[in-house]
mmCIF file of C-alpha atoms in Angstrom:
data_model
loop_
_atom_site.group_PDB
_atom_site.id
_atom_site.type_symbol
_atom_site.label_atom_id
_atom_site.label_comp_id
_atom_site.label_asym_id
_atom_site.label_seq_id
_atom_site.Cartn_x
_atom_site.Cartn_y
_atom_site.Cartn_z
ATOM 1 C CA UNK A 157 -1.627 3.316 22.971
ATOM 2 C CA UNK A 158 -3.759 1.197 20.126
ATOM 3 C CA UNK A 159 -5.102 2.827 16.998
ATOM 4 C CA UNK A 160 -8.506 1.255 17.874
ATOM 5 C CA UNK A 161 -10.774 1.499 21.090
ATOM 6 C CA UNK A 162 -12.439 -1.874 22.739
ATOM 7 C CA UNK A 163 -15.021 -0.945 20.582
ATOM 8 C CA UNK A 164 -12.947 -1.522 17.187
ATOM 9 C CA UNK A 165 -13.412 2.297 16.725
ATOM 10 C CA UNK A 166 -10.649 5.098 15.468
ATOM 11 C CA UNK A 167 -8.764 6.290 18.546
ATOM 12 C CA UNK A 168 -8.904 9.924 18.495
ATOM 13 C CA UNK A 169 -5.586 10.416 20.455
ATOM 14 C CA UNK A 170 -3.672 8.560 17.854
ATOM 15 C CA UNK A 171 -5.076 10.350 15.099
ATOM 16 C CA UNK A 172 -4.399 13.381 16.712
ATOM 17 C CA UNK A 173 -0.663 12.285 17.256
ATOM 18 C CA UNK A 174 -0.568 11.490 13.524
ATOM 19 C CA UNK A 175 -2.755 14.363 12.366
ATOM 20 C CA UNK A 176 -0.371 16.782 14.241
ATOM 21 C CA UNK A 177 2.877 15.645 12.088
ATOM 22 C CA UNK A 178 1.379 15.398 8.589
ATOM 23 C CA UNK A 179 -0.687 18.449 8.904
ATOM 24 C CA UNK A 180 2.062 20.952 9.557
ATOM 25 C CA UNK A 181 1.836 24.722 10.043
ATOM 26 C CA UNK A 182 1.303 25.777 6.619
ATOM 27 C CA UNK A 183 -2.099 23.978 6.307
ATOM 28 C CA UNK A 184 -5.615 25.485 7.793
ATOM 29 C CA UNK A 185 -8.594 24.088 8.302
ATOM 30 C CA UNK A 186 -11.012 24.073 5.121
ATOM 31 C CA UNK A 187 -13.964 26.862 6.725
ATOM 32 C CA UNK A 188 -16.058 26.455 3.637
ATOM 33 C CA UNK A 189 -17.484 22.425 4.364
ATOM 34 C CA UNK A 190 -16.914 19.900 6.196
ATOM 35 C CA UNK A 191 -15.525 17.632 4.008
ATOM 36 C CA UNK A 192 -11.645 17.711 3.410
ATOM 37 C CA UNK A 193 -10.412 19.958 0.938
ATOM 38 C CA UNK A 194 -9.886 19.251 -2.784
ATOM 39 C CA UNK A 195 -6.432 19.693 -3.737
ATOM 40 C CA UNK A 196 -4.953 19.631 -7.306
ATOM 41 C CA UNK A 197 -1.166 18.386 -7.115
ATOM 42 C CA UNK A 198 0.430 18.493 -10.794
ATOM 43 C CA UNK A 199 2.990 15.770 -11.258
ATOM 44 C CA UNK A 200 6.182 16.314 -13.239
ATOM 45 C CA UNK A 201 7.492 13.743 -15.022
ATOM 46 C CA UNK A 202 10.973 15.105 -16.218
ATOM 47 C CA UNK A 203 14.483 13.313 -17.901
ATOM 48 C CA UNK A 204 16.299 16.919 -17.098
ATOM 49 C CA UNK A 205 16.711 19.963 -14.818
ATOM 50 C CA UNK A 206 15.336 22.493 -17.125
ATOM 51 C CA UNK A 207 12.030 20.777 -18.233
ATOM 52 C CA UNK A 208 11.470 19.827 -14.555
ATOM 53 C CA UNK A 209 12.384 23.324 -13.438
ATOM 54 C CA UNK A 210 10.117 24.733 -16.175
ATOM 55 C CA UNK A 211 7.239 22.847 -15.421
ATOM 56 C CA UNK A 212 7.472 23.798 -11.599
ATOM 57 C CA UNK A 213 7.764 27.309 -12.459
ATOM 58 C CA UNK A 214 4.231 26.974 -14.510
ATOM 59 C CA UNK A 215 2.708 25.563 -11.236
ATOM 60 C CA UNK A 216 3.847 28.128 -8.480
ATOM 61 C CA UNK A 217 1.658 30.790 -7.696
ATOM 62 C CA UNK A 218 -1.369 28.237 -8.922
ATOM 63 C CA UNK A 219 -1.111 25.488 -5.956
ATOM 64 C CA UNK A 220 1.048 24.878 -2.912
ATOM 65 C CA UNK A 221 2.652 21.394 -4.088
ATOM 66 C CA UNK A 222 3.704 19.593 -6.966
ATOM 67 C CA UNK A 223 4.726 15.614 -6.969
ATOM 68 C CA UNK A 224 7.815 14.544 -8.741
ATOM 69 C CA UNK A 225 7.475 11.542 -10.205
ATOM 70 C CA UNK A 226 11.226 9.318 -9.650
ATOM 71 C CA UNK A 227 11.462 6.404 -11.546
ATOM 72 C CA UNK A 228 14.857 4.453 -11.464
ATOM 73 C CA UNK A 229 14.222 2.136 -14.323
ATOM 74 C CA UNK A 230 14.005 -0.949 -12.585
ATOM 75 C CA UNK A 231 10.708 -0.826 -10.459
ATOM 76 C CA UNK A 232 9.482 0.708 -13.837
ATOM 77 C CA UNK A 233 11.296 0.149 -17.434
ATOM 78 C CA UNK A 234 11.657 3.942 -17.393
ATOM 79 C CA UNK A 235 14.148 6.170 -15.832
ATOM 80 C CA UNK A 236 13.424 10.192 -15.010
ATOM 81 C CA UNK A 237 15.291 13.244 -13.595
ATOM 82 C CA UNK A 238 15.440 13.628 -9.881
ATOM 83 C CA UNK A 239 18.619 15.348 -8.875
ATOM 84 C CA UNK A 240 17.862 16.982 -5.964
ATOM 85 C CA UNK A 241 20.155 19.709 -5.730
ATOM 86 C CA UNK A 242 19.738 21.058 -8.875
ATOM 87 C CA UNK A 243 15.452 21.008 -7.640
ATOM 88 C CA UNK A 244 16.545 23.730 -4.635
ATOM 89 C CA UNK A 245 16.535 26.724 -7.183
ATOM 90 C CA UNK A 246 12.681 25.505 -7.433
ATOM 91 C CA UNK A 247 10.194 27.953 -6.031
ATOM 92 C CA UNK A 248 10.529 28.382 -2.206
ATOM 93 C CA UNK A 249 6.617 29.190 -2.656
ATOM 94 C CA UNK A 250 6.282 25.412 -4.103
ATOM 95 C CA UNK A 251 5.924 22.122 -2.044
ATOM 96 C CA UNK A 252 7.445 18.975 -3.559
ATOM 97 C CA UNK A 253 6.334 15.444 -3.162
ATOM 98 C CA UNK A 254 8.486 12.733 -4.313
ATOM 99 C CA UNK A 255 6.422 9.550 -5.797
ATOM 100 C CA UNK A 256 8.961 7.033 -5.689
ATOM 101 C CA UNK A 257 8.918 4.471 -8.599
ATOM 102 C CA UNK A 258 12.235 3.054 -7.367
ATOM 103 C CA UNK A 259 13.244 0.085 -5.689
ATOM 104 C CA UNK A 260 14.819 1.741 -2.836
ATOM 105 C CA UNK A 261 12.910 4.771 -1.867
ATOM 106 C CA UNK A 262 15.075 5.701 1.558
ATOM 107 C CA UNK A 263 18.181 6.009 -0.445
ATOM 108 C CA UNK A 264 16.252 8.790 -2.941
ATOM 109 C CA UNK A 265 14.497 10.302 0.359
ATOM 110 C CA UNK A 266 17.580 10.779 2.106
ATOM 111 C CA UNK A 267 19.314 12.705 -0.933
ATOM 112 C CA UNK A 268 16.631 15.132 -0.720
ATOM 113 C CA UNK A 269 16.133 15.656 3.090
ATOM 114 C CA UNK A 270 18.041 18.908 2.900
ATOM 115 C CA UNK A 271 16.118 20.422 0.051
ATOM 116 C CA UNK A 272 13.787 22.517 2.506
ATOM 117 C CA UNK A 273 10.839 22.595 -0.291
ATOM 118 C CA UNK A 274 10.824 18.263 0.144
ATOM 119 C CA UNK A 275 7.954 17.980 2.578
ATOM 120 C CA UNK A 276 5.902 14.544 1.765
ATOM 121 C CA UNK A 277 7.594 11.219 0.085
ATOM 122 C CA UNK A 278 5.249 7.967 -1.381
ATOM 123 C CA UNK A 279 6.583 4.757 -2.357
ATOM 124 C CA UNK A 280 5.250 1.512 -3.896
ATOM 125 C CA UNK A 281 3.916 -1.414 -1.194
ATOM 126 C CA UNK A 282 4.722 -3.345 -4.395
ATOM 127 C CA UNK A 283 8.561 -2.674 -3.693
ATOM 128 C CA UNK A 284 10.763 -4.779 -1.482
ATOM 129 C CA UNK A 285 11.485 -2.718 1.544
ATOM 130 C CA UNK A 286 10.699 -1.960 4.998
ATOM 131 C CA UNK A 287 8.049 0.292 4.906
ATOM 132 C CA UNK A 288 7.539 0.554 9.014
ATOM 133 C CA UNK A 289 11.352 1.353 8.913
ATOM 134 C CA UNK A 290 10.506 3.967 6.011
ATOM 135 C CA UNK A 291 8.042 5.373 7.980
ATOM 136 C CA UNK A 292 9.545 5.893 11.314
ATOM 137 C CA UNK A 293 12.361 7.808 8.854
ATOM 138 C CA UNK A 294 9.896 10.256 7.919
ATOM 139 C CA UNK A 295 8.114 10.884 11.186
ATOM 140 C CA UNK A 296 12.188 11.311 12.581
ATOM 141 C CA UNK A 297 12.628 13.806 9.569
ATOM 142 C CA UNK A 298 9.017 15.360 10.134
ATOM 143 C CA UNK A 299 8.604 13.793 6.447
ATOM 144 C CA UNK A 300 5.040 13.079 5.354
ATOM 145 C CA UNK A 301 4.724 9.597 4.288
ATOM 146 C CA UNK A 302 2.458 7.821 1.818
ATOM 147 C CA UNK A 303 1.931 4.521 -0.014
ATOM 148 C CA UNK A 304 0.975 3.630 -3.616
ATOM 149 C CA UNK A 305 -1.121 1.246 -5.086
ATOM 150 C CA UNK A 306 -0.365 0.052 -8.608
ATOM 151 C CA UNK A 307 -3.854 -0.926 -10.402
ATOM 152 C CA UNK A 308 -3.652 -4.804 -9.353
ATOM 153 C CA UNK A 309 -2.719 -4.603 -5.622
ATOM 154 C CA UNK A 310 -5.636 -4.967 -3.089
ATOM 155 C CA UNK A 311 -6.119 -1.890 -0.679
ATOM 156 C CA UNK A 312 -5.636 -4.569 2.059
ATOM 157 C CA UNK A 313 -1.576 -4.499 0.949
ATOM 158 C CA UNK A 314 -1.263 -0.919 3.113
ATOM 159 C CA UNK A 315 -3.668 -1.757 6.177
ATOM 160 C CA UNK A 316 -0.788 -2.337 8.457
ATOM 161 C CA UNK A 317 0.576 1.314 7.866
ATOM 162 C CA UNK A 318 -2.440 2.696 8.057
ATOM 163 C CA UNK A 319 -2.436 4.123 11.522
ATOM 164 C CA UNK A 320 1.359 4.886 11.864
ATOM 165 C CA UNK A 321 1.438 8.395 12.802
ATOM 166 C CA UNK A 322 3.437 9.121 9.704
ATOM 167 C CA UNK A 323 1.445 7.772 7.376
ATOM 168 C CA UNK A 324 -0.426 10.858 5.288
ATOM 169 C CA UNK A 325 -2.122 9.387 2.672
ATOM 170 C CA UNK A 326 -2.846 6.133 0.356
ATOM 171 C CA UNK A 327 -2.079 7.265 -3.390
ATOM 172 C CA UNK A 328 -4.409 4.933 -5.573
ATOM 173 C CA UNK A 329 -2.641 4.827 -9.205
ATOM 174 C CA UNK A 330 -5.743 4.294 -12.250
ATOM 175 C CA UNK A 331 -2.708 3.644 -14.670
ATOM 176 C CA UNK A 332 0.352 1.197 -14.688
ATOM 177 C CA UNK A 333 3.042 3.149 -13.299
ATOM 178 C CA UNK A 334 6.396 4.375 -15.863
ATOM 179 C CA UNK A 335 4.299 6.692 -18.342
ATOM 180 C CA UNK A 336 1.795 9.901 -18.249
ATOM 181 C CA UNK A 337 -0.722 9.612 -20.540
ATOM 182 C CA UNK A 338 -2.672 6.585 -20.375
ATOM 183 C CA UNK A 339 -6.506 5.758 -20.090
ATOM 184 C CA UNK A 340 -8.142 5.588 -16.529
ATOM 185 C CA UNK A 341 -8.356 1.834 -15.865
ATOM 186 C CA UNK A 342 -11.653 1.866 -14.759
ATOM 187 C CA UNK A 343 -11.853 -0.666 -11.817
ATOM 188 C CA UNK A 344 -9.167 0.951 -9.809
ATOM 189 C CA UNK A 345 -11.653 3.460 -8.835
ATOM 190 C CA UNK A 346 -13.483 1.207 -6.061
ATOM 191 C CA UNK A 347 -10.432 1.117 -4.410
ATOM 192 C CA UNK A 348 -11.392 4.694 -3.228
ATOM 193 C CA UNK A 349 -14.542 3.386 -1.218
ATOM 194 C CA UNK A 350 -12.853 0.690 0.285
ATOM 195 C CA UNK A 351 -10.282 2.810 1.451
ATOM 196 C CA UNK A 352 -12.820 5.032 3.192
ATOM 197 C CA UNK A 353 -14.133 2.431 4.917
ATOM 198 C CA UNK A 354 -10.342 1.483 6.524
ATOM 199 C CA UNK A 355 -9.921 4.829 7.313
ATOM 200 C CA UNK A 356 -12.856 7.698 6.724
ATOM 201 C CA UNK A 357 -10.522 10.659 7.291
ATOM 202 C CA UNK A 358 -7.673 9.269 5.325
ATOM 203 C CA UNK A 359 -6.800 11.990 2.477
ATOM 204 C CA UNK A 360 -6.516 9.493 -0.534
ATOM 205 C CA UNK A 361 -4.913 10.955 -3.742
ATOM 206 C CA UNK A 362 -5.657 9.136 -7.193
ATOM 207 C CA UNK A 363 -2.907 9.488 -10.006
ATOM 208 C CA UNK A 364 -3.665 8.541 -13.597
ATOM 209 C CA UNK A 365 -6.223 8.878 -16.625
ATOM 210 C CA UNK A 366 -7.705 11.966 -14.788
ATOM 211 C CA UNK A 367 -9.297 15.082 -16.904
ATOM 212 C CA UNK A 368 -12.191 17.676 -16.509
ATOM 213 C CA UNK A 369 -14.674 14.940 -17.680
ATOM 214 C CA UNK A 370 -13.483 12.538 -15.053
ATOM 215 C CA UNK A 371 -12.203 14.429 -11.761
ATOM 216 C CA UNK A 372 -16.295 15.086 -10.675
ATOM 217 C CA UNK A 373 -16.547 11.579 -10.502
ATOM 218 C CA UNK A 374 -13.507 10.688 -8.984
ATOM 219 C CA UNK A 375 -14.234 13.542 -6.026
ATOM 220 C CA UNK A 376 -17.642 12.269 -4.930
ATOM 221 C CA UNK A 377 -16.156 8.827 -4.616
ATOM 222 C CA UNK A 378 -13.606 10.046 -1.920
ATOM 223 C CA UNK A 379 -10.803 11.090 -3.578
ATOM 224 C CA UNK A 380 -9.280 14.245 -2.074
ATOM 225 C CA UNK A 381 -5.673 15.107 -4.198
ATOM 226 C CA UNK A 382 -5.354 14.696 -7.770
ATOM 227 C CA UNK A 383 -2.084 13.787 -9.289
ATOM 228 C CA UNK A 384 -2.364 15.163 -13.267
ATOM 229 C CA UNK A 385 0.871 15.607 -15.401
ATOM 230 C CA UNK A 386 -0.055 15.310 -19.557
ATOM 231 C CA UNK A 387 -3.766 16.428 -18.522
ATOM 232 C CA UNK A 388 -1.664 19.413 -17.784
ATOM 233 C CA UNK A 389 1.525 20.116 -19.507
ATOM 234 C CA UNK A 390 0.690 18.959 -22.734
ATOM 235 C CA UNK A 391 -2.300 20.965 -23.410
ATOM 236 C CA UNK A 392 -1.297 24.667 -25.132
ATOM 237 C CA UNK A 393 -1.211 26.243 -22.166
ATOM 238 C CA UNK A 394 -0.861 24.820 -18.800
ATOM 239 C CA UNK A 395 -1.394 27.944 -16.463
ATOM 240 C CA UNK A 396 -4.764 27.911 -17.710
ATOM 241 C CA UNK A 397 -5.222 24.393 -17.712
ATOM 242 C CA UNK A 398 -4.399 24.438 -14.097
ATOM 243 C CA UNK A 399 -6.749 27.162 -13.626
ATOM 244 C CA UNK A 400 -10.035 25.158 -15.087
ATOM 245 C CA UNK A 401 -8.802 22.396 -12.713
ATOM 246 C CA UNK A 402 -8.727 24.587 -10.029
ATOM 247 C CA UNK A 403 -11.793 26.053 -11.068
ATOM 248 C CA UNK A 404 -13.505 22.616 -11.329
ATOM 249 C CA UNK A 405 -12.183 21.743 -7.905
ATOM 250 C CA UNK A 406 -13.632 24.348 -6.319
ATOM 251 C CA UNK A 407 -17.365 23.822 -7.773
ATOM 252 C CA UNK A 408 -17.178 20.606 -6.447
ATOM 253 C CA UNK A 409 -15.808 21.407 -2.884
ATOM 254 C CA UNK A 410 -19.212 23.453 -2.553
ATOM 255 C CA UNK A 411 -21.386 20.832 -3.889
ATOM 256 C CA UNK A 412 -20.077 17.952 -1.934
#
């Protein structure tokens, strides 16, 4: 069965098939619109256990995932924490998404396929590999699977994975990749729209350069996950911080 009707239109069946696997249990329906829920995902950028571990434990009880951000100091210049068994002490309560700044994302992903809190892996297109191979690993694995977009690829770079019923969402980076706190680069943000248009119900996640002063924006052009790390942890004190997000989030999910 095609992802598209005679017509050029979405298939629903194949949606459905990929809808079912990314979904999972654990997530309902959002009652209060009809637009997809907002969802604030703070990203840990760690080079040990116990910063890594203390920044998750900040985050649970707050939101239901946080991404990990692996580098391996060759896709990027910089190299961070990912050791996998020492992240199953984490929160059960806690979700973890692995964005993979490495040059071979399957090896990292299968080092963490027993951790049971590992539910949703994104790589770079940018990187070398068999992505359709990737992805047929996570729908095996019941894996959610995602690409990123570093600030000078075109959105076109992921249309052949769009419709693989693995593939959860497009993660749209407004910074170069290696380092939290830089400036949102500002033309990265039409990538949002264009995306839409590939896809409509596609949840797209941005990560980079986002704050209070920004994330309105950045929701009523599409985006639907946020991906903040310094925005978070390096303010005095991040449970709140993650509160006004949340906060922020959820003003906007009514207005939209």
């Amino acid at each position: 069965m095609g992802n598209k009707t005679s017509s050029g239109q979405e298939n629903p069946a194949y949606m459905d098939k990929g809808e079912a696997l990314f979904r999972g249990k654990t997530q309902k329906k959002d009652s209060r619109s009809r637009h997809m829920k907002l969802e604030l995902i703070p990203a840990i950028l760690s080079h040990d256990a116990d910063d890594a571990q203390q920044k998750a434990e900040l985050c649970a009880g707050h939101v239901s995932t946080v991404q990990l951000d692996v580098m391996d100091g060759s896709f990027v210049k910089n190299t961070t924490w990912h050791n996998a068994t020492q992240a199953k002490r984490w929160s059960k309560r806690l979700r973890i998404e692995l964005h993979l700044m490495v040059q071979d994302p399957l090896k990292v992903m299968k080092s963490w396929k027993h951790i049971p809190q590992f539910t949703r892996a994104v790589w770079h297109v940018e990187a070398n590999v068999d992505s359709t191979k990737i992805l047929d690993w996570c729908a095996q694995h019941k894996i959610q699977g995602g690409l990123a977009l570093k600030p000078e690829t075109p959105v076109e770079a992921i249309t052949p994975y769009l419709y693989h019923p693995a593939f959860s969402r497009a993660l749209i980076l407004g910074v170069h990749p290696g380092q939290s706190g830089q400036k949102l680069i500002p033309s990265t943000k039409k990538k949002v729209s264009q995306l839409r248009a590939l896809r409509p119900k596609l949840p797209i996640a941005f990560d980079g350069g986002i704050s209070l002063r920004n994330i309105d924006s950045l929701a009523k052009n599409g985006v639907t996950a946020f991906c903040i790390a310094s925005a978070i942890f390096k303010t005095k004190d991040p449970k709140i911080t993650i509160q006004h997000f949340l906060d922020k989030l959820d003003r906007i999910g009514h207005v939209l």
